[in-house]
XYZ file of C-alpha atoms in Angstrom:
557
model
C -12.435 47.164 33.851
C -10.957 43.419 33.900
C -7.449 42.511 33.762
C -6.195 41.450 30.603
C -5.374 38.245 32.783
C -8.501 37.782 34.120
C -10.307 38.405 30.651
C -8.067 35.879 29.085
C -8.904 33.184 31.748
C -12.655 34.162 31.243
C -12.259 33.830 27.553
C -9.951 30.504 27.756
C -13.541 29.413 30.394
C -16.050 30.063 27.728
C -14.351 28.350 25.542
C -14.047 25.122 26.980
C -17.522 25.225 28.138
C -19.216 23.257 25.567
C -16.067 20.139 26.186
C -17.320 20.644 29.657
C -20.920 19.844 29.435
C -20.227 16.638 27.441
C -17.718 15.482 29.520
C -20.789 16.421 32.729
C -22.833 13.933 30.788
C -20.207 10.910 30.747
C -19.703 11.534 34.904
C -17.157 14.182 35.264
C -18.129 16.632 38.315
C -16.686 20.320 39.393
C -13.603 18.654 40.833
C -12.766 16.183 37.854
C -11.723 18.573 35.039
C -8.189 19.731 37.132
C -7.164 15.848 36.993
C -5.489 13.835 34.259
C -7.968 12.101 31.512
C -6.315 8.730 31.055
C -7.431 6.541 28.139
C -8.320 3.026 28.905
C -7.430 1.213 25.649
C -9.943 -2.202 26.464
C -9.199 -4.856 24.204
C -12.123 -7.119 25.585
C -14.236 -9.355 23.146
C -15.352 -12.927 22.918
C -14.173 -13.543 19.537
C -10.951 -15.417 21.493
C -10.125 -16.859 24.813
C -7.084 -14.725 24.560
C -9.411 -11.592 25.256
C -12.544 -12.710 27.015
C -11.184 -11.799 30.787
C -9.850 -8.469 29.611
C -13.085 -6.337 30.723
C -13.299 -7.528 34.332
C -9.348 -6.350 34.317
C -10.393 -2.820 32.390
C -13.072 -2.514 35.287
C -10.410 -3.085 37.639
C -8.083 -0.194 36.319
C -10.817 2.277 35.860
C -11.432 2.005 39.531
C -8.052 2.112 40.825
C -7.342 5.468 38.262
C -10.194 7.011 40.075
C -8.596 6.161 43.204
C -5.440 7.640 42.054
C -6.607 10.856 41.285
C -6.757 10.607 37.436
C -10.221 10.535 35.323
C -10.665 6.766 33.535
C -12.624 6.922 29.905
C -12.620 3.530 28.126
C -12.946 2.810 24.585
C -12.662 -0.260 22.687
C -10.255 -1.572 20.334
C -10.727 -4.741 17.748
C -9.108 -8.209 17.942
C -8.771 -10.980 15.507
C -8.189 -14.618 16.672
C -5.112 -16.038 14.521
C -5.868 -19.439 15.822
C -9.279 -19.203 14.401
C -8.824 -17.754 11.299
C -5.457 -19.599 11.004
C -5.582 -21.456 7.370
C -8.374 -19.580 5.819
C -9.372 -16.128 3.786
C -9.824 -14.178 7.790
C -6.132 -14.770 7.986
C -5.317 -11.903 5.906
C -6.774 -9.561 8.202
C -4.490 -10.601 11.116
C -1.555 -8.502 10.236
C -3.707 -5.999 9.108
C -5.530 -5.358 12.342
C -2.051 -4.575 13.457
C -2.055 -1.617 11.789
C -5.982 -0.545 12.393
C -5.474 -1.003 16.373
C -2.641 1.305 16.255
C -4.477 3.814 14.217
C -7.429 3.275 16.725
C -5.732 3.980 19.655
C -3.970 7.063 18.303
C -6.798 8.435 16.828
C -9.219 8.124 20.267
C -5.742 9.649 22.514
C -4.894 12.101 20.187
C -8.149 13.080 19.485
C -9.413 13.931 22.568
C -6.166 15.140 24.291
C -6.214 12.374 27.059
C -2.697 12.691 29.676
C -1.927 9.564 29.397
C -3.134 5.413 28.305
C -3.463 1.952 29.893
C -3.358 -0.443 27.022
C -4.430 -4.008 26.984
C -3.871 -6.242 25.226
C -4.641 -10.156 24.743
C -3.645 -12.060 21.406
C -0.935 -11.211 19.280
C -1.685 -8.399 17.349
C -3.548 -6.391 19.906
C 0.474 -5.859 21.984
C 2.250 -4.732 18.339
C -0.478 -2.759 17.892
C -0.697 -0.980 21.386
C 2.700 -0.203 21.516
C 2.823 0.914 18.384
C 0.094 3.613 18.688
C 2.085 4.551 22.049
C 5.661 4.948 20.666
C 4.041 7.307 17.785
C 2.061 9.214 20.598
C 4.484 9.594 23.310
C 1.817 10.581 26.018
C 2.499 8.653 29.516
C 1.596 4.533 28.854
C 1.376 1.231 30.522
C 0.986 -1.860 28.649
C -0.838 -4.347 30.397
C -1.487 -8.122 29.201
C -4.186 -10.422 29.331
C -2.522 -13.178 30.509
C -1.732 -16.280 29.817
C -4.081 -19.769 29.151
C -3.317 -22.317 31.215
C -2.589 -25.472 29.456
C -4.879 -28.440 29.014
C -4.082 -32.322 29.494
C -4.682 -34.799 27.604
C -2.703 -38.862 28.161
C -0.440 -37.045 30.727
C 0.909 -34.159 28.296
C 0.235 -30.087 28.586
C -1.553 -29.564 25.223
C -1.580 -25.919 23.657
C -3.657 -24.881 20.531
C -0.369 -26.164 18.553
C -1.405 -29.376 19.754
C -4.468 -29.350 17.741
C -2.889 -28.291 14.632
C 0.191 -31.177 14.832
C -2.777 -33.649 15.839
C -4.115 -32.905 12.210
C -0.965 -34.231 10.846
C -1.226 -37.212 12.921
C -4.163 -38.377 12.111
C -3.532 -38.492 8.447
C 0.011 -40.195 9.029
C -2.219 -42.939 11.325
C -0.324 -42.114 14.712
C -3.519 -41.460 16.501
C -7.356 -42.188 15.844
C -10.261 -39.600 15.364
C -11.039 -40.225 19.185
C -7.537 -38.622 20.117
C -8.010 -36.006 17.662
C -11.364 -34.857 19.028
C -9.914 -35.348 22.681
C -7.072 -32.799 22.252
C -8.999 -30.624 20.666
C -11.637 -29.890 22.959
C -9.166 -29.658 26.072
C -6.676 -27.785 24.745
C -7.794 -24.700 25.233
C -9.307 -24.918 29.256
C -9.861 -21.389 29.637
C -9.720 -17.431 29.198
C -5.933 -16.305 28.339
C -3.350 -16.340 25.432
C -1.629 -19.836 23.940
C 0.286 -20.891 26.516
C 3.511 -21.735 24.944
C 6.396 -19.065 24.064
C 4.125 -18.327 20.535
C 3.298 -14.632 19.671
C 0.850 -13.040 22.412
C 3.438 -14.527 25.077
C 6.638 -13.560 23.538
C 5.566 -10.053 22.950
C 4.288 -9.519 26.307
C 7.916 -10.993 27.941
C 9.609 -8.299 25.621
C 7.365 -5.622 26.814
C 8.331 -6.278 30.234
C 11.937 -6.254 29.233
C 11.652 -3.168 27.181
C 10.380 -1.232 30.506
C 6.793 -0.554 29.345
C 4.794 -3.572 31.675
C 5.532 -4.422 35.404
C 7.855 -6.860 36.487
C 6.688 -10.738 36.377
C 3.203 -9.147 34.729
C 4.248 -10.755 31.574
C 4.100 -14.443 32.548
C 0.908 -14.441 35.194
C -2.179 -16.246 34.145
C -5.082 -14.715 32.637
C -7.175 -16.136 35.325
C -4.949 -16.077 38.574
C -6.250 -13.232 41.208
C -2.122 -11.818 41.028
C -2.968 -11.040 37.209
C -6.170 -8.602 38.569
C -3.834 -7.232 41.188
C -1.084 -6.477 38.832
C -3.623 -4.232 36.388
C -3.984 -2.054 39.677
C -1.074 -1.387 40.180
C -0.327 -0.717 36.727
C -3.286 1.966 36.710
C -1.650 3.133 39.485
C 2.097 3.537 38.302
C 0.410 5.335 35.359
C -0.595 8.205 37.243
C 2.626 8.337 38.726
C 4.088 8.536 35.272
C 1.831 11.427 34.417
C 3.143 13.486 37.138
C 6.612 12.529 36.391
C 6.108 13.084 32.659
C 8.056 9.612 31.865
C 7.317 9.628 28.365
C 7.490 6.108 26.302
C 10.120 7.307 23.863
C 12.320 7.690 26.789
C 11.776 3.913 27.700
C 11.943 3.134 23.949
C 15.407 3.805 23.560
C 17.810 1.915 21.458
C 18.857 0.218 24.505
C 15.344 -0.597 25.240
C 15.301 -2.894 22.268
C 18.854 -4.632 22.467
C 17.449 -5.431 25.694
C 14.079 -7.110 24.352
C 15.842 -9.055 21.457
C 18.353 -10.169 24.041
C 15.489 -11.639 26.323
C 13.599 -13.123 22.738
C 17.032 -15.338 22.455
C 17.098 -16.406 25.704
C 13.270 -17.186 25.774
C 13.257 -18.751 22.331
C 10.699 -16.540 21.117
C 8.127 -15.997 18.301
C 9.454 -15.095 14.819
C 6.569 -13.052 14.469
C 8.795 -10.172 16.953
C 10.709 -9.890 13.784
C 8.278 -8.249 12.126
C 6.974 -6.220 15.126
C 9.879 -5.444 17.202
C 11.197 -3.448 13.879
C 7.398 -1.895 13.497
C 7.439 -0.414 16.940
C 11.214 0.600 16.510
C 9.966 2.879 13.119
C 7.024 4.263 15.440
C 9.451 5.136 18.070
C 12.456 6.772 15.910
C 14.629 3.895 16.641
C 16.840 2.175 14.163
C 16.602 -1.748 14.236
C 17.667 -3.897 11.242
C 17.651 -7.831 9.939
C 21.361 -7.592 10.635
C 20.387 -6.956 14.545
C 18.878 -10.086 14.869
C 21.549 -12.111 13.554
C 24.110 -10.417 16.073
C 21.890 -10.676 19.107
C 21.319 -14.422 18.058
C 25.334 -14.900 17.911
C 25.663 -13.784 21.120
C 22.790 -15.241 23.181
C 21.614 -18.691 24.345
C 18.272 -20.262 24.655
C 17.929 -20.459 28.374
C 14.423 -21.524 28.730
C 12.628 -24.746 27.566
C 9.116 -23.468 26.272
C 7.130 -24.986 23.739
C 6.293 -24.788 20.720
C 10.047 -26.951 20.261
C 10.416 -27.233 24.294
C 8.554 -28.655 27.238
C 7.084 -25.865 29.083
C 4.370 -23.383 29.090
C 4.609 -19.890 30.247
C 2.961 -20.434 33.319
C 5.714 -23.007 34.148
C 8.173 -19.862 33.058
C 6.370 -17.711 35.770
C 6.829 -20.114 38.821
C 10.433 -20.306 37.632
C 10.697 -16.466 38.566
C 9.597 -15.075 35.485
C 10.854 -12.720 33.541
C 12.607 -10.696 36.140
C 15.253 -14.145 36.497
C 15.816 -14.643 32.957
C 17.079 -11.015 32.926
C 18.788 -11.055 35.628
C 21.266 -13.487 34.042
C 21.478 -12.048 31.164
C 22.242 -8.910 33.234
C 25.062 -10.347 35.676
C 26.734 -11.824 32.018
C 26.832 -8.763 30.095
C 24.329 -8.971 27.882
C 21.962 -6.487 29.062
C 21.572 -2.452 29.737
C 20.950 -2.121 33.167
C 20.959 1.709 32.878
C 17.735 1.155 30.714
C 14.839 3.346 32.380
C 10.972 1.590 33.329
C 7.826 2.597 33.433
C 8.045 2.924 37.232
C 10.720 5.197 36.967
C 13.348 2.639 38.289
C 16.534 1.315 35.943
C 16.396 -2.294 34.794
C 19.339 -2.891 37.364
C 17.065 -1.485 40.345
C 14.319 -2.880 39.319
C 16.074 -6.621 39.399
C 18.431 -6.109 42.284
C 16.868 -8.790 44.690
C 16.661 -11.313 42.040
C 19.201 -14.320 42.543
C 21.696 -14.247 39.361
C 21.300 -17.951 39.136
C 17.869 -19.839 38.478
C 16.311 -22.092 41.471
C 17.833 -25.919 41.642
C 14.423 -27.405 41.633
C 12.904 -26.148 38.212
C 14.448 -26.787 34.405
C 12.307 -24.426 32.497
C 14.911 -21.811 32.913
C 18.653 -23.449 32.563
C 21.392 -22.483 34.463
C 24.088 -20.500 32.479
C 26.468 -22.990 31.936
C 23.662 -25.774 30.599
C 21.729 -23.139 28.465
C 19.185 -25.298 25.934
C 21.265 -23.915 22.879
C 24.747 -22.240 22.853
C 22.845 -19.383 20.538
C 20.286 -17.852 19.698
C 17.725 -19.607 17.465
C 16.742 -16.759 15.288
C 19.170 -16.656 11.847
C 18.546 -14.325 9.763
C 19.391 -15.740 5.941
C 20.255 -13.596 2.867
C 20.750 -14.623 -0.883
C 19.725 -15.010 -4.483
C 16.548 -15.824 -3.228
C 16.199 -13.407 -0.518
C 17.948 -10.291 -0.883
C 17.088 -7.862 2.091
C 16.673 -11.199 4.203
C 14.349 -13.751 4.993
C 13.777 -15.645 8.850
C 14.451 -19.328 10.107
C 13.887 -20.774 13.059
C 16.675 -23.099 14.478
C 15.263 -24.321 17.637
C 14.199 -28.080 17.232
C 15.964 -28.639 14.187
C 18.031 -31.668 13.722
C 19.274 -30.890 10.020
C 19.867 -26.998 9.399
C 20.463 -27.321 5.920
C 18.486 -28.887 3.432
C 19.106 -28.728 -0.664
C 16.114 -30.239 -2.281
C 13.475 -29.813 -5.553
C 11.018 -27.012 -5.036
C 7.458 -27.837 -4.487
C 5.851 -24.326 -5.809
C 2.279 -23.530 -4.624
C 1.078 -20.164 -4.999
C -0.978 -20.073 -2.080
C -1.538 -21.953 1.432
C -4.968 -23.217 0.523
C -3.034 -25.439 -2.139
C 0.033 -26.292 -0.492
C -1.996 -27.800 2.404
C -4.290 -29.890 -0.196
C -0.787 -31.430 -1.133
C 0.595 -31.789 2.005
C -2.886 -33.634 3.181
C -2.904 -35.673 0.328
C 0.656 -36.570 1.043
C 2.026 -35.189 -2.298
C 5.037 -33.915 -0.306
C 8.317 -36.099 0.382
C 10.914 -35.537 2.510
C 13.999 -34.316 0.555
C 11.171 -31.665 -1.012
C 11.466 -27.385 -0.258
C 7.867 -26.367 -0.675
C 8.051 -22.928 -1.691
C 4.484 -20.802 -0.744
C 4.607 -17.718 -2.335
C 2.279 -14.586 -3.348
C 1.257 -14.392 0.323
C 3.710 -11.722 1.204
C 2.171 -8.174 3.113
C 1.521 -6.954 -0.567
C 0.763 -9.856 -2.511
C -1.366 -11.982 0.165
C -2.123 -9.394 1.202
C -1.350 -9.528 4.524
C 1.024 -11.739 4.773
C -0.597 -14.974 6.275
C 0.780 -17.184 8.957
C 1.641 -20.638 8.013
C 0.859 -22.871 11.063
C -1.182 -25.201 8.822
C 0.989 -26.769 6.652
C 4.028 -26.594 8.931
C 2.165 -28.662 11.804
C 0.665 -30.734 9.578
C 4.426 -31.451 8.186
C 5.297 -31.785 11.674
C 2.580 -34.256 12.485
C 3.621 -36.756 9.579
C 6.568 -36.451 10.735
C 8.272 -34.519 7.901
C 9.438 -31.552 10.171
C 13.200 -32.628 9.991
C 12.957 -33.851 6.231
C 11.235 -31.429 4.430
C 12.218 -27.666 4.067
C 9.707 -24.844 3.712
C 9.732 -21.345 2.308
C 7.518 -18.291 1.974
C 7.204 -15.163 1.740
C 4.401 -15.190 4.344
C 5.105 -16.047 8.386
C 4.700 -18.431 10.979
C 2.580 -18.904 13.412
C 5.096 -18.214 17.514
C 4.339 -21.777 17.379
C 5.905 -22.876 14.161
C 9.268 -25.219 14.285
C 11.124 -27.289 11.893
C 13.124 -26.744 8.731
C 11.277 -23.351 7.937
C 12.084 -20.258 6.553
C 9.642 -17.395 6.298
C 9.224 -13.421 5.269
C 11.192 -13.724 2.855
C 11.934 -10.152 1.064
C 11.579 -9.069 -1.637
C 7.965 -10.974 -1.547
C 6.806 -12.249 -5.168
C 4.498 -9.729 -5.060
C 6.672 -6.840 -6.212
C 9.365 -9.098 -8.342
C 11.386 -11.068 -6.124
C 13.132 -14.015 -6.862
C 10.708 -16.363 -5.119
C 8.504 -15.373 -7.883
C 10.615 -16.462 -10.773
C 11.049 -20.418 -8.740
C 9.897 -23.376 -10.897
C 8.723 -26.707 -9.950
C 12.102 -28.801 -9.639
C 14.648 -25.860 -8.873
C 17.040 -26.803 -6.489
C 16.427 -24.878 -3.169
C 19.061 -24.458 -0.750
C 18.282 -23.357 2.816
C 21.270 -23.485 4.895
C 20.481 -21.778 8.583
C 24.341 -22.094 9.527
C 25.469 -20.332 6.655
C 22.902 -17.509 6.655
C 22.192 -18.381 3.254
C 19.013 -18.735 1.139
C 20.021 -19.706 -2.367
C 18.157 -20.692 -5.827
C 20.477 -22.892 -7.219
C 20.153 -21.417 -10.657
C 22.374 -19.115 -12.926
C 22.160 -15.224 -12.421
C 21.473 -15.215 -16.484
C 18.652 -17.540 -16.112
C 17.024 -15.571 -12.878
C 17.379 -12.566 -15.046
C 15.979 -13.832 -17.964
C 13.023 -15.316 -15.906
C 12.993 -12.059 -13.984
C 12.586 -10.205 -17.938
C 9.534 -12.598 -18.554
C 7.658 -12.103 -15.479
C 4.621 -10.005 -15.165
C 2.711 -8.489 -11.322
C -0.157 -10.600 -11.057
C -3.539 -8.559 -11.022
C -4.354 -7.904 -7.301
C -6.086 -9.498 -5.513
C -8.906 -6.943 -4.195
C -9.501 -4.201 -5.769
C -11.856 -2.153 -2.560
C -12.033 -2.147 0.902
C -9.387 -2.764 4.305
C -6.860 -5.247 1.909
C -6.882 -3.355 -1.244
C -6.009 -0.272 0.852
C -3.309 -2.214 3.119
C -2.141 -3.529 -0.048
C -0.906 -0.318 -1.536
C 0.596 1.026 1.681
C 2.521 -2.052 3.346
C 6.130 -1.759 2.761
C 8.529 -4.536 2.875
C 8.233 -7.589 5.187
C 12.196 -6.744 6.068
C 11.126 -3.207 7.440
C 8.322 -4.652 9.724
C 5.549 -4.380 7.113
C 4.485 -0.568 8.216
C 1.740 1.497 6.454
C 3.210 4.919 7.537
């Protein structure tokens, strides 16, 4: 008669048979069901440049896993190019896919009880999206990134995809002929990698480094450089030792974790699109993170790097200059970071940067000394008002006049604010206002890179003011102000603006004001009605009745 223990492992055996004999037929032998099954989350498509060299990287990992003692299984997750779709209908889905990544990637891990996950990612949603899906899992993770594009030339000038979109607004103010136009457009974009400047894909991927989830300096290498190959390896690698260690992402994803990565988003000069995300993968992780958090890190950070889209520099000119790793290191030796923070290697943010110099090298300028920072603060604000009660974002880097008071221009989508601003309808002393293209009401929530370029390119970016309850493209600048909350969508006072309101957008103040009487916004507030949706089936409609509040990081759970 059998052991109760041995009939229990015979029964716990039979059971697992039948996972056994699929896994036989995918390549796993006698020896490979005592290792750890680590997820390979492969981002890889052709649809963008930002993606394209992410399967030779996803090959790379798989083999050094192997090699490590863990068992690789890769499975693919979506993409959508914002550049591409940037000004049209596909836009709506780019937030969106946010949201279906994450679900993708915790669906797969979850759902077939894998140790632990290597997550790439390329463009901008594809990072938001992995580290969402990893903060709600809380199995072992690395993130790893693309990479970076390197940037094109063009009259002796980097050019970035921006480029393309400010040489729209160019040509139509007669700076530059159709020859220059079709010039910088076909070499700004040389390669495989994400836009080069400090826009979305880059910003997140610096924060992710900061945050303790990616390697040091992996955040900044280019997508085509052999270090960016050798860095995935080593990734795979400090994965398994994770495993074993059981350093589990909401560990890293602390509170402190966070203050850190809006700390290094000052200093970088980063995307406004981390305000949306960074408060998305706070909610997935358990973490409180407000507007209000923004504003205070802002106060008491300064711009230390030059990076386009309002600087000079590219990332890859941010990665000879030592990276990531030297940025924090100031901000570490002045106070303004957690050096107790824990990584993904199992080092503290203070080991991990103890042989970095607290001082940048004498013979670069992309990252400024401490003393000769590009801006005293940050250049995120934060503004709050009649017009914008749980907030609404501005971008002060580049911007000779931070307040503007001027007659609304009201368009109630992009499609017909860009037909104005092309046909040179808008003057400068105007505040277009672009509403009903909020998370709800767009839906999705559309970037504006369009019209603000093209604003920029007739060379209205100091003289016109915009709002929206949409966002901006990372590489949006000028008098902007973006997801503003509550959108028109569900009643907010952008809704109730008319053509010739006074709009006052003042980013030292903090303050987003219709200059109208409380009496009059109610009574306009009494009158108005929810516009019918927009879709009625399918992946918006759906989106459309889930998506909370641009202020809360437009989540769907």
């Amino acid at each position: 008669m059998p052991s109760n223990r041995n009939s229990r492992i015979v029964t716990e055996g039979l059971q697992r048979s039948p996972n056994r004999a699929l896994l036989r037929a995918v390549g796993f032998g006698d020896q490979d069901f005592e290792k750890p099954i680590v997820g390979i989350a492969n981002s890889h498509s052709t649809i963008t440049p930002c993606n394209i060299g992410i399967g030779a990287l996803a090959s790379r990992a798989e083999a050094a896993l192997r090699d490590a003692g863990a068992m690789p299984q890769t499975f693919g997750t979506i993409t959508i190019s914002d550049g591409i779709s940037m000004g049209t209908e596909g836009m709506k889905y780019s937030l969106v896919s946010r949201e279906v990544i994450a679900d993708s990637i915790e669906t797969v891990c979850k759902g077939q009880s894998m140790d632990g996950v290597l997550a790439f990612g390329g463009c901008d949603k594809n990072m938001p999206g992995a580290m969402i899906a990893i903060a709600r899992m809380n199995i072992p993770a690395v993130f790893v990134y693309g990479g970076t594009i390197k940037p094109g030339h063009y009259q002796g000038r980097d050019l970035t995809i921006v480029s393309v979109f400010e040489a729209v607004g160019e040509r139509i103010a007669g700076k530059i002929n159709d020859q220059d136009v079709y010039e910088i457009e076909r070499r700004a974009c040389p390669g495989a990698g994400s836009c080069g400047g400090m826009y979305t894909a880059n910003t997140m991927s610096c924060l992710f480094e900061a945050m303790g989830m990616s390697l040091p300096y992996s955040s900044t290498m280019a997508a085509e450089d052999a270090e960016k190959a050798d860095s995935t390896e080593q990734s795979a690698k400090t994965l398994v030792e994770a495993i074993k260690a059981q350093i589990l992402p909401r560990t890293i994803l602390t509170r402190k974790a966070f203050e850190n990565g809006l700390a290094v988003l000052m200093a970088l000069g980063g995307s406004t699109n981390a305000v949306i995300h960074m408060p998305a993968i706070a909610h997935a992780a358990g973490v409180e993170l407000s507007m209000d958090d923004f504003n205070d890190f802002s106060a008491r950070v300064p711009v230390l790097c030059d990076l386009k889209p309002s600087g000079r520099y590219v990332a890859t000119d941010l990665h000879r200059a030592g990276g990531i790793p030297q940025v924090m290191k100031m901000l570490l030796t002045n106070g303004l970071l957690h050096g107790d923070a824990l990584t993904v290697t199992g080092q503290t943010l203070a080991e991990t940067l103890a042989a970095v110099p607290d001082e940048p090298r004498r013979d670069q300028d992309v990252i400024r000394p401490w003393g000769r920072p590009v801006y005293a603060h940050g250049h995120l604000a934060i503004l709050k008002g009649n017009l914008a009660e749980e907030g609404a974002l501005a971008k002060t880097s580049g911007v000779k006049v931070p307040k503007i008071t001027g007659p609304a221009r009201v368009f109630e989508s992009e499609e017909a604010c860009m037909a104005a601003i092309l046909e040179r309808r808008v003057m400068p002393g105007d505040v277009v206002v672009i509403r009903y293209e909020g998370p709800r009401g767009g839906p999705g929530m559309r970037e504006m890179l369009s019209p603000t370029a093209a604003l920029v390119g007739q060379g209205l970016g100091d003289s016109v003011g915009l709002v929206t309850d949409g966002r901006f493209s990372g590489g949006t600048y000028g008098m902007v102000v973006g997801h503003v909350a509550p959108e028109a969508a569900v009643g907010g006072t952008i809704a109730l603006v008319h053509e010739g309101d006074m709009v006052t957008i003042d980013a030292e103040q903090r303050r987003l004001h219709l200059d109208i009487s409380d009496d009059e916004i109610a009574r306009r507030r009494q009158a108005w009605r929810p516009p019918e949706p927009r879709y009625t089936r399918g992946t918006l409609a759906k989106y459309a009745r889930l998506v909370s509040s641009a202020s809360r990081g437009a989540v769907t759970d």
